[in-house]
PDB file of C-alpha atoms and ligand atoms in Angstrom:
ATOM      1  CA  MET A   1     -10.068   2.025 -13.579  1.00  0.00           C
ATOM      2  CA  GLY A   2     -11.328   4.413 -16.288  1.00  0.00           C
ATOM      3  CA  ASP A   3     -14.454   4.456 -17.927  1.00  0.00           C
ATOM      4  CA  MET A   4     -17.167   1.313 -16.573  1.00  0.00           C
ATOM      5  CA  SER A   5     -19.567   2.711 -18.482  1.00  0.00           C
ATOM      6  CA  ASP A   6     -19.357  -0.370 -21.228  1.00  0.00           C
ATOM      7  CA  ILE A   7     -18.350  -2.943 -18.234  1.00  0.00           C
ATOM      8  CA  ARG A   8     -21.265  -5.099 -17.489  1.00  0.00           C
ATOM      9  CA  ASN A   9     -19.769  -8.817 -16.740  1.00  0.00           C
ATOM     10  CA  ILE A  10     -17.222  -9.038 -13.931  1.00  0.00           C
ATOM     11  CA  VAL A  11     -15.494 -11.940 -12.999  1.00  0.00           C
ATOM     12  CA  ILE A  12     -12.869 -11.461 -10.047  1.00  0.00           C
ATOM     13  CA  LEU A  13      -9.998 -14.028  -8.843  1.00  0.00           C
ATOM     14  CA  THR A  14      -9.148 -14.030  -5.360  1.00  0.00           C
ATOM     15  CA  GLY A  15      -6.625 -15.395  -3.572  1.00  0.00           C
ATOM     16  CA  ALA A  16      -4.836 -16.064  -0.161  1.00  0.00           C
ATOM     17  CA  GLY A  17      -4.088 -12.288  -0.008  1.00  0.00           C
ATOM     18  CA  VAL A  18      -7.725 -11.375   0.717  1.00  0.00           C
ATOM     19  CA  SER A  19      -7.458 -13.210   3.953  1.00  0.00           C
ATOM     20  CA  ALA A  20      -3.962 -12.622   4.898  1.00  0.00           C
ATOM     21  CA  GLU A  21      -5.326  -9.454   6.837  1.00  0.00           C
ATOM     22  CA  SER A  22      -7.934 -11.728   8.427  1.00  0.00           C
ATOM     23  CA  GLY A  23      -4.886 -13.653   9.661  1.00  0.00           C
ATOM     24  CA  ILE A  24      -4.944 -16.721   7.887  1.00  0.00           C
ATOM     25  CA  ASP A  25      -1.530 -17.799   6.195  1.00  0.00           C
ATOM     26  CA  THR A  26      -0.906 -16.947   3.130  1.00  0.00           C
ATOM     27  CA  PHE A  27       1.213 -19.970   0.600  1.00  0.00           C
ATOM     28  CA  ARG A  28       4.429 -18.250  -0.636  1.00  0.00           C
ATOM     29  CA  SER A  29       5.514 -15.212   0.440  1.00  0.00           C
ATOM     30  CA  GLY A  30       4.856 -14.494   4.666  1.00  0.00           C
ATOM     31  CA  THR A  31       3.229 -11.542   5.954  1.00  0.00           C
ATOM     32  CA  ASP A  32       5.032  -9.503   8.463  1.00  0.00           C
ATOM     33  CA  GLY A  33       7.942 -11.830   8.364  1.00  0.00           C
ATOM     34  CA  ALA A  34       6.083 -14.556   9.519  1.00  0.00           C
ATOM     35  CA  PRO A  35       7.191 -18.258   7.452  1.00  0.00           C
ATOM     36  CA  SER A  36       4.086 -18.722   4.999  1.00  0.00           C
ATOM     37  CA  LEU A  37       2.416 -21.734   4.976  1.00  0.00           C
ATOM     38  CA  TRP A  38       4.725 -23.646   2.395  1.00  0.00           C
ATOM     39  CA  GLU A  39       7.634 -22.405   4.392  1.00  0.00           C
ATOM     40  CA  GLN A  40       6.109 -24.510   7.719  1.00  0.00           C
ATOM     41  CA  HIS A  41       5.277 -27.678   5.889  1.00  0.00           C
ATOM     42  CA  ARG A  42       6.178 -29.458   2.526  1.00  0.00           C
ATOM     43  CA  VAL A  43       3.610 -29.342  -0.141  1.00  0.00           C
ATOM     44  CA  GLU A  44       4.104 -33.006  -1.195  1.00  0.00           C
ATOM     45  CA  ASP A  45       3.167 -34.058   2.489  1.00  0.00           C
ATOM     46  CA  VAL A  46       0.152 -32.343   2.968  1.00  0.00           C
ATOM     47  CA  ALA A  47      -0.897 -31.088  -0.544  1.00  0.00           C
ATOM     48  CA  THR A  48      -1.013 -33.900  -3.080  1.00  0.00           C
ATOM     49  CA  PRO A  49      -2.743 -37.468  -3.340  1.00  0.00           C
ATOM     50  CA  GLU A  50       0.705 -39.382  -2.757  1.00  0.00           C
ATOM     51  CA  GLY A  51       1.139 -37.831   0.087  1.00  0.00           C
ATOM     52  CA  PHE A  52      -1.976 -38.581   1.776  1.00  0.00           C
ATOM     53  CA  ALA A  53      -1.794 -42.312   0.430  1.00  0.00           C
ATOM     54  CA  ARG A  54       1.977 -42.029   2.478  1.00  0.00           C
ATOM     55  CA  ASP A  55       0.607 -40.618   5.738  1.00  0.00           C
ATOM     56  CA  PRO A  56      -3.047 -39.860   6.257  1.00  0.00           C
ATOM     57  CA  ASP A  57      -2.913 -39.124   9.942  1.00  0.00           C
ATOM     58  CA  LEU A  58      -0.513 -36.216   9.467  1.00  0.00           C
ATOM     59  CA  VAL A  59      -2.625 -34.133   6.269  1.00  0.00           C
ATOM     60  CA  LEU A  60      -5.876 -35.233   8.547  1.00  0.00           C
ATOM     61  CA  ARG A  61      -4.639 -33.398  11.191  1.00  0.00           C
ATOM     62  CA  PHE A  62      -2.823 -30.684   9.084  1.00  0.00           C
ATOM     63  CA  TYR A  63      -6.374 -30.120   7.405  1.00  0.00           C
ATOM     64  CA  ASP A  64      -8.423 -30.221  10.648  1.00  0.00           C
ATOM     65  CA  MET A  65      -6.192 -27.893  12.557  1.00  0.00           C
ATOM     66  CA  ARG A  66      -6.723 -25.451   9.399  1.00  0.00           C
ATOM     67  CA  ARG A  67     -10.326 -25.651   9.445  1.00  0.00           C
ATOM     68  CA  GLU A  68     -10.077 -25.239  13.169  1.00  0.00           C
ATOM     69  CA  ALA A  69      -8.149 -22.283  12.676  1.00  0.00           C
ATOM     70  CA  ILE A  70     -10.116 -20.735   9.993  1.00  0.00           C
ATOM     71  CA  GLN A  71     -13.899 -20.536  12.263  1.00  0.00           C
ATOM     72  CA  THR A  72     -11.685 -18.705  14.382  1.00  0.00           C
ATOM     73  CA  LYS A  73     -11.049 -15.874  11.495  1.00  0.00           C
ATOM     74  CA  GLN A  74     -12.993 -13.002  10.440  1.00  0.00           C
ATOM     75  CA  PRO A  75     -13.753 -10.980   7.172  1.00  0.00           C
ATOM     76  CA  ASN A  76     -11.969  -7.963   6.805  1.00  0.00           C
ATOM     77  CA  PRO A  77     -12.915  -5.034   4.918  1.00  0.00           C
ATOM     78  CA  ALA A  78     -11.813  -6.040   1.465  1.00  0.00           C
ATOM     79  CA  HIS A  79     -14.267  -9.530   1.567  1.00  0.00           C
ATOM     80  CA  HIS A  80     -16.806  -6.884   2.678  1.00  0.00           C
ATOM     81  CA  ALA A  81     -16.538  -5.289   0.024  1.00  0.00           C
ATOM     82  CA  LEU A  82     -16.515  -7.695  -2.845  1.00  0.00           C
ATOM     83  CA  ALA A  83     -19.887  -8.954  -0.966  1.00  0.00           C
ATOM     84  CA  LYS A  84     -20.756  -5.038  -1.257  1.00  0.00           C
ATOM     85  CA  LEU A  85     -20.268  -5.010  -4.835  1.00  0.00           C
ATOM     86  CA  ASP A  86     -21.668  -8.666  -4.953  1.00  0.00           C
ATOM     87  CA  ALA A  87     -24.886  -7.189  -4.288  1.00  0.00           C
ATOM     88  CA  GLU A  88     -25.311  -4.071  -5.743  1.00  0.00           C
ATOM     89  CA  TRP A  89     -23.835  -4.927  -9.138  1.00  0.00           C
ATOM     90  CA  ARG A  90     -26.355  -5.401 -11.234  1.00  0.00           C
ATOM     91  CA  GLY A  91     -24.682  -7.089 -14.190  1.00  0.00           C
ATOM     92  CA  GLU A  92     -23.055 -10.655 -14.338  1.00  0.00           C
ATOM     93  CA  LEU A  93     -20.704 -11.113 -11.589  1.00  0.00           C
ATOM     94  CA  LEU A  94     -18.557 -13.983 -10.793  1.00  0.00           C
ATOM     95  CA  ILE A  95     -15.776 -14.186  -7.351  1.00  0.00           C
ATOM     96  CA  VAL A  96     -13.709 -17.340  -8.725  1.00  0.00           C
ATOM     97  CA  THR A  97     -11.836 -18.076  -5.204  1.00  0.00           C
ATOM     98  CA  GLN A  98      -8.664 -20.145  -4.818  1.00  0.00           C
ATOM     99  CA  ASN A  99      -9.578 -20.138  -1.145  1.00  0.00           C
ATOM    100  CA  VAL A 100     -10.832 -22.889   1.061  1.00  0.00           C
ATOM    101  CA  ASP A 101     -11.447 -20.313   4.234  1.00  0.00           C
ATOM    102  CA  ASP A 102     -15.409 -19.256   4.101  1.00  0.00           C
ATOM    103  CA  LEU A 103     -14.772 -15.618   4.560  1.00  0.00           C
ATOM    104  CA  HIS A 104     -16.136 -14.198   1.604  1.00  0.00           C
ATOM    105  CA  GLU A 105     -19.615 -15.967   2.198  1.00  0.00           C
ATOM    106  CA  ARG A 106     -19.455 -14.680   5.588  1.00  0.00           C
ATOM    107  CA  ALA A 107     -19.041 -11.341   4.469  1.00  0.00           C
ATOM    108  CA  GLY A 108     -22.470 -11.990   2.576  1.00  0.00           C
ATOM    109  CA  ALA A 109     -20.878 -12.582  -0.616  1.00  0.00           C
ATOM    110  CA  ARG A 110     -23.174 -14.855  -2.389  1.00  0.00           C
ATOM    111  CA  ARG A 111     -22.072 -15.517  -6.512  1.00  0.00           C
ATOM    112  CA  VAL A 112     -18.806 -17.198  -5.517  1.00  0.00           C
ATOM    113  CA  LEU A 113     -17.168 -20.091  -6.752  1.00  0.00           C
ATOM    114  CA  HIS A 114     -14.807 -22.175  -4.716  1.00  0.00           C
ATOM    115  CA  MET A 115     -12.229 -23.136  -7.601  1.00  0.00           C
ATOM    116  CA  HIS A 116      -9.927 -25.199  -5.261  1.00  0.00           C
ATOM    117  CA  GLY A 117     -12.489 -26.861  -2.698  1.00  0.00           C
ATOM    118  CA  GLU A 118     -13.604 -25.630   0.688  1.00  0.00           C
ATOM    119  CA  HIS A 119     -12.285 -26.426   4.507  1.00  0.00           C
ATOM    120  CA  LEU A 120     -15.965 -27.151   5.884  1.00  0.00           C
ATOM    121  CA  ASN A 121     -16.722 -30.014   3.132  1.00  0.00           C
ATOM    122  CA  ALA A 122     -15.861 -33.550   3.757  1.00  0.00           C
ATOM    123  CA  TRP A 123     -15.689 -35.608   0.881  1.00  0.00           C
ATOM    124  CA  CYS A 124     -16.520 -39.115   1.034  1.00  0.00           C
ATOM    125  CA  THR A 125     -14.399 -41.306  -1.227  1.00  0.00           C
ATOM    126  CA  THR A 126     -16.925 -44.047  -0.998  1.00  0.00           C
ATOM    127  CA  CYS A 127     -20.190 -42.572  -2.084  1.00  0.00           C
ATOM    128  CA  ASP A 128     -19.014 -38.849  -3.566  1.00  0.00           C
ATOM    129  CA  THR A 129     -20.875 -37.212  -1.413  1.00  0.00           C
ATOM    130  CA  ARG A 130     -19.957 -34.322  -0.033  1.00  0.00           C
ATOM    131  CA  SER A 131     -21.463 -32.695   3.726  1.00  0.00           C
ATOM    132  CA  ARG A 132     -20.909 -29.473   5.647  1.00  0.00           C
ATOM    133  CA  TRP A 133     -17.929 -30.671   8.067  1.00  0.00           C
ATOM    134  CA  THR A 134     -16.352 -28.725  10.678  1.00  0.00           C
ATOM    135  CA  GLY A 135     -15.243 -30.978  13.253  1.00  0.00           C
ATOM    136  CA  PRO A 136     -12.003 -33.017  12.665  1.00  0.00           C
ATOM    137  CA  LEU A 137     -11.337 -36.220  10.417  1.00  0.00           C
ATOM    138  CA  ILE A 138      -8.213 -37.380  12.431  1.00  0.00           C
ATOM    139  CA  ASP A 139     -10.595 -40.085  13.783  1.00  0.00           C
ATOM    140  CA  ARG A 140     -12.148 -41.167  10.990  1.00  0.00           C
ATOM    141  CA  PRO A 141     -16.167 -39.923  11.322  1.00  0.00           C
ATOM    142  CA  ALA A 142     -18.580 -42.027   9.342  1.00  0.00           C
ATOM    143  CA  CYS A 143     -19.916 -40.369   6.058  1.00  0.00           C
ATOM    144  CA  PRO A 144     -23.325 -39.089   6.803  1.00  0.00           C
ATOM    145  CA  ALA A 145     -24.754 -40.460   3.512  1.00  0.00           C
ATOM    146  CA  CYS A 146     -23.257 -43.839   3.719  1.00  0.00           C
ATOM    147  CA  GLU A 147     -21.719 -44.485   6.513  1.00  0.00           C
ATOM    148  CA  ALA A 148     -18.088 -45.135   5.452  1.00  0.00           C
ATOM    149  CA  ARG A 149     -15.339 -44.352   7.025  1.00  0.00           C
ATOM    150  CA  ALA A 150     -13.495 -42.408   3.806  1.00  0.00           C
ATOM    151  CA  LEU A 151     -13.746 -39.133   4.295  1.00  0.00           C
ATOM    152  CA  ARG A 152     -11.072 -36.316   3.537  1.00  0.00           C
ATOM    153  CA  PRO A 153     -10.590 -32.805   3.591  1.00  0.00           C
ATOM    154  CA  ASP A 154     -12.757 -31.582   0.160  1.00  0.00           C
ATOM    155  CA  VAL A 155      -9.305 -29.139  -0.737  1.00  0.00           C
ATOM    156  CA  VAL A 156      -7.785 -29.498  -4.574  1.00  0.00           C
ATOM    157  CA  TRP A 157      -4.811 -31.060  -3.978  1.00  0.00           C
ATOM    158  CA  PHE A 158      -1.762 -30.583  -6.399  1.00  0.00           C
ATOM    159  CA  GLY A 159      -2.352 -33.101  -9.519  1.00  0.00           C
ATOM    160  CA  GLU A 160      -5.763 -32.702  -9.001  1.00  0.00           C
ATOM    161  CA  MET A 161      -8.256 -30.808 -11.087  1.00  0.00           C
ATOM    162  CA  PRO A 162      -9.787 -27.415 -10.017  1.00  0.00           C
ATOM    163  CA  TYR A 163     -13.602 -27.781  -9.653  1.00  0.00           C
ATOM    164  CA  ARG A 164     -16.271 -25.703 -12.199  1.00  0.00           C
ATOM    165  CA  MET A 165     -13.596 -24.878 -15.168  1.00  0.00           C
ATOM    166  CA  ASP A 166     -16.310 -25.093 -17.625  1.00  0.00           C
ATOM    167  CA  GLU A 167     -18.331 -22.828 -15.371  1.00  0.00           C
ATOM    168  CA  ILE A 168     -15.070 -20.468 -14.854  1.00  0.00           C
ATOM    169  CA  TYR A 169     -14.084 -20.414 -18.390  1.00  0.00           C
ATOM    170  CA  ALA A 170     -17.896 -19.384 -19.227  1.00  0.00           C
ATOM    171  CA  ALA A 171     -17.618 -16.689 -17.514  1.00  0.00           C
ATOM    172  CA  LEU A 172     -14.233 -15.091 -18.892  1.00  0.00           C
ATOM    173  CA  ARG A 173     -15.358 -15.527 -22.461  1.00  0.00           C
ATOM    174  CA  ARG A 174     -18.708 -13.153 -21.330  1.00  0.00           C
ATOM    175  CA  ALA A 175     -16.509 -11.025 -18.725  1.00  0.00           C
ATOM    176  CA  ASP A 176     -15.416  -7.148 -19.603  1.00  0.00           C
ATOM    177  CA  LEU A 177     -13.421  -6.866 -16.892  1.00  0.00           C
ATOM    178  CA  PHE A 178     -11.262  -9.497 -15.104  1.00  0.00           C
ATOM    179  CA  VAL A 179     -10.195  -8.101 -11.341  1.00  0.00           C
ATOM    180  CA  SER A 180      -6.972 -10.524  -9.467  1.00  0.00           C
ATOM    181  CA  ILE A 181      -6.916 -10.030  -5.995  1.00  0.00           C
ATOM    182  CA  GLY A 182      -4.162 -11.456  -3.440  1.00  0.00           C
ATOM    183  CA  THR A 183      -3.125 -13.623  -5.323  1.00  0.00           C
ATOM    184  CA  SER A 184       0.746 -14.921  -6.484  1.00  0.00           C
ATOM    185  CA  GLY A 185      -0.093 -16.151  -9.980  1.00  0.00           C
ATOM    186  CA  ALA A 186       2.312 -18.803  -9.357  1.00  0.00           C
ATOM    187  CA  VAL A 187      -0.555 -21.724  -9.675  1.00  0.00           C
ATOM    188  CA  TYR A 188      -2.399 -22.713 -13.214  1.00  0.00           C
ATOM    189  CA  PRO A 189      -4.588 -22.922 -14.323  1.00  0.00           C
ATOM    190  CA  ALA A 190      -5.920 -19.505 -12.267  1.00  0.00           C
ATOM    191  CA  ALA A 191      -2.842 -18.044 -12.809  1.00  0.00           C
ATOM    192  CA  GLY A 192      -3.733 -18.391 -16.879  1.00  0.00           C
ATOM    193  CA  PHE A 193      -7.084 -16.569 -16.034  1.00  0.00           C
ATOM    194  CA  VAL A 194      -5.574 -12.802 -17.200  1.00  0.00           C
ATOM    195  CA  ARG A 195      -4.024 -14.315 -20.395  1.00  0.00           C
ATOM    196  CA  ASP A 196      -7.839 -15.961 -21.236  1.00  0.00           C
ATOM    197  CA  ALA A 197      -9.706 -13.029 -19.883  1.00  0.00           C
ATOM    198  CA  ARG A 198      -7.532 -10.656 -21.935  1.00  0.00           C
ATOM    199  CA  SER A 199      -7.442 -12.274 -25.255  1.00  0.00           C
ATOM    200  CA  LEU A 200     -11.143 -13.031 -24.600  1.00  0.00           C
ATOM    201  CA  GLY A 201     -11.206  -8.783 -25.046  1.00  0.00           C
ATOM    202  CA  ALA A 202     -12.053  -8.403 -21.332  1.00  0.00           C
ATOM    203  CA  LYS A 203     -10.109  -5.062 -18.760  1.00  0.00           C
ATOM    204  CA  THR A 204      -7.279  -6.851 -16.299  1.00  0.00           C
ATOM    205  CA  LEU A 205      -6.725  -5.352 -13.298  1.00  0.00           C
ATOM    206  CA  GLU A 206      -4.453  -6.389 -10.616  1.00  0.00           C
ATOM    207  CA  LEU A 207      -4.900  -5.616  -7.236  1.00  0.00           C
ATOM    208  CA  ASN A 208      -2.037  -7.347  -5.450  1.00  0.00           C
ATOM    209  CA  LEU A 209       0.315  -6.586  -1.892  1.00  0.00           C
ATOM    210  CA  GLU A 210       3.406  -6.736  -4.725  1.00  0.00           C
ATOM    211  CA  ARG A 211       3.377  -7.696  -7.924  1.00  0.00           C
ATOM    212  CA  SER A 212       2.573 -11.602  -9.283  1.00  0.00           C
ATOM    213  CA  GLN A 213       4.352 -13.435 -11.576  1.00  0.00           C
ATOM    214  CA  GLY A 214       1.756 -12.520 -14.302  1.00  0.00           C
ATOM    215  CA  SER A 215       1.975  -9.074 -13.857  1.00  0.00           C
ATOM    216  CA  GLY A 216       2.656  -8.010 -17.272  1.00  0.00           C
ATOM    217  CA  TRP A 217      -0.210  -9.152 -18.412  1.00  0.00           C
ATOM    218  CA  PHE A 218      -2.578  -6.732 -16.530  1.00  0.00           C
ATOM    219  CA  ASP A 219      -3.759  -3.403 -17.974  1.00  0.00           C
ATOM    220  CA  GLU A 220      -3.472  -1.617 -14.616  1.00  0.00           C
ATOM    221  CA  THR A 221      -1.829  -3.268 -11.266  1.00  0.00           C
ATOM    222  CA  ARG A 222      -2.225  -1.443  -7.905  1.00  0.00           C
ATOM    223  CA  LEU A 223      -0.126  -1.796  -5.503  1.00  0.00           C
ATOM    224  CA  GLY A 224      -1.255  -1.963  -1.465  1.00  0.00           C
ATOM    225  CA  PRO A 225      -2.931  -4.271   1.088  1.00  0.00           C
ATOM    226  CA  ALA A 226      -6.915  -5.519  -0.175  1.00  0.00           C
ATOM    227  CA  SER A 227      -8.030  -3.717   3.155  1.00  0.00           C
ATOM    228  CA  ASN A 228      -7.451  -0.610   1.281  1.00  0.00           C
ATOM    229  CA  LEU A 229      -7.281  -1.511  -2.402  1.00  0.00           C
ATOM    230  CA  VAL A 230     -10.526  -3.034  -2.450  1.00  0.00           C
ATOM    231  CA  PRO A 231     -13.442  -1.037  -0.385  1.00  0.00           C
ATOM    232  CA  GLY A 232     -11.748   1.603  -2.725  1.00  0.00           C
ATOM    233  CA  TRP A 233     -11.869   0.131  -6.101  1.00  0.00           C
ATOM    234  CA  VAL A 234     -15.455  -1.255  -4.800  1.00  0.00           C
ATOM    235  CA  ASP A 235     -16.751   2.356  -4.105  1.00  0.00           C
ATOM    236  CA  GLU A 236     -15.301   3.717  -7.874  1.00  0.00           C
ATOM    237  CA  VAL A 237     -17.284   0.767  -9.922  1.00  0.00           C
ATOM    238  CA  LEU A 238     -20.597   1.258  -7.624  1.00  0.00           C
ATOM    239  CA  GLY A 239     -20.221   5.351  -8.010  1.00  0.00           C
ATOM    240  CA  GLY A 240     -19.050   5.883 -11.059  1.00  0.00           C
TER     241      GLY A 240
HETATM  242  N1  APR B 301      -2.892  -7.705   0.527  1.00  0.00           N
HETATM  243  C1  APR B 301      -3.029  -7.705  -1.079  1.00  0.00           C
HETATM  244  N2  APR B 301      -2.407  -8.718  -1.372  1.00  0.00           N
HETATM  245  C2  APR B 301      -2.023  -9.408  -0.106  1.00  0.00           C
HETATM  246  C3  APR B 301      -1.498  -8.859   1.021  1.00  0.00           C
HETATM  247  C4  APR B 301      -2.608  -7.875   1.739  1.00  0.00           C
HETATM  248  N3  APR B 301      -2.882  -8.080   2.706  1.00  0.00           N
HETATM  249  N4  APR B 301      -1.164 -10.346   1.894  1.00  0.00           N
HETATM  250  C5  APR B 301      -0.346 -10.773   0.783  1.00  0.00           C
HETATM  251  N5  APR B 301      -0.489 -10.559  -0.305  1.00  0.00           N
HETATM  252  C6  APR B 301      -0.477 -11.361  -1.458  1.00  0.00           C
HETATM  253  C7  APR B 301       1.494 -11.661  -1.860  1.00  0.00           C
HETATM  254  O1  APR B 301       1.810 -10.450  -2.296  1.00  0.00           O
HETATM  255  C8  APR B 301       0.696 -13.035  -2.711  1.00  0.00           C
HETATM  256  O2  APR B 301       1.219 -12.655  -4.201  1.00  0.00           O
HETATM  257  O3  APR B 301      -0.807 -12.333  -1.799  1.00  0.00           O
HETATM  258  C9  APR B 301      -0.395 -13.413  -2.820  1.00  0.00           C
HETATM  259  C10 APR B 301      -0.617 -14.700  -1.938  1.00  0.00           C
HETATM  260  O4  APR B 301       0.064 -15.463  -2.631  1.00  0.00           O
HETATM  261  P1  APR B 301       0.151 -17.209  -2.801  1.00  0.00           P
HETATM  262  O5  APR B 301       0.253 -17.298  -1.024  1.00  0.00           O
HETATM  263  O6  APR B 301       0.875 -17.650  -3.534  1.00  0.00           O
HETATM  264  O7  APR B 301      -1.050 -17.620  -2.507  1.00  0.00           O
HETATM  265  P2  APR B 301      -2.633 -17.891  -3.818  1.00  0.00           P
HETATM  266  O8  APR B 301      -1.699 -17.147  -4.856  1.00  0.00           O
HETATM  267  O9  APR B 301      -3.639 -18.141  -3.474  1.00  0.00           O
HETATM  268  O10 APR B 301      -1.925 -19.385  -3.832  1.00  0.00           O
HETATM  269  C11 APR B 301      -2.305 -20.128  -5.140  1.00  0.00           C
HETATM  270  O11 APR B 301      -1.690 -22.101  -4.092  1.00  0.00           O
HETATM  271  O12 APR B 301      -0.782 -23.654  -2.733  1.00  0.00           O
HETATM  272  C12 APR B 301      -1.889 -23.323  -3.287  1.00  0.00           C
HETATM  273  O13 APR B 301      -4.230 -24.188  -3.225  1.00  0.00           O
HETATM  274  C13 APR B 301      -3.055 -23.408  -3.150  1.00  0.00           C
HETATM  275  O14 APR B 301      -4.583 -21.764  -3.933  1.00  0.00           O
HETATM  276  C14 APR B 301      -3.222 -21.463  -3.513  1.00  0.00           C
HETATM  277  C15 APR B 301      -2.659 -21.168  -4.792  1.00  0.00           C
END
């Protein structure tokens, strides 16, 4: 990344590619020939409010499966390296993740913001309370706060507003370095962060298996698996 001496504030955007080597399916390009999630399920059916209204059982079952699966997965060296960076970096740092798994946290990272929600939360559409949730939702369990049977997965679907955008843009405005890791750059607003960060004066770096859609906006691109690229980059940052 060249000279790090003028870098104090870092914003890191992560996507499904960071968790791919933990065995969690990516959405758009399958790893090792395996079909991606959106090749196995129709986005309109399982990841939109309209799909949920049409067939709630299908949607609840889909997320019950995913919620159960992520709890059997473990963080990989990319998550661990980012947690180390979080622990040791003295300047500002924010890991904005599009991932709904909890692998950044389980690796020990603390400055994590889930802009697309979290599998391990249930959201009560009656009282608006979010509760930590590890079991299924298909049987319409009662909300721990209000007892209504109106819990849904706390994940942001297509057509819904991502969470905590004000905080994200505030961090991007202060950022000296923006790093995008393991995301295809296909979904806005996250896909636009690189342009925002760049126009606000930050250096921009991409770490991904293949070039993302907005690859041309990055000052530097490194291609390879996250489990290899991320620890190497973190060592550079902390060592330099
Ligand atoms: N290391 C690094 N990058 C990888 C790896 C790996 N081991 N495996 C895959 N990738 C890259 C792919 O090349 C791809 O560019 O990760 C990216 C994953 O892209 P997507 O599947 O589109 O995932 P993401 O960018 O996180 O999707 C964004 O789309 O459907 C929504 O809400 C969902 O948050 C998600 C959003």
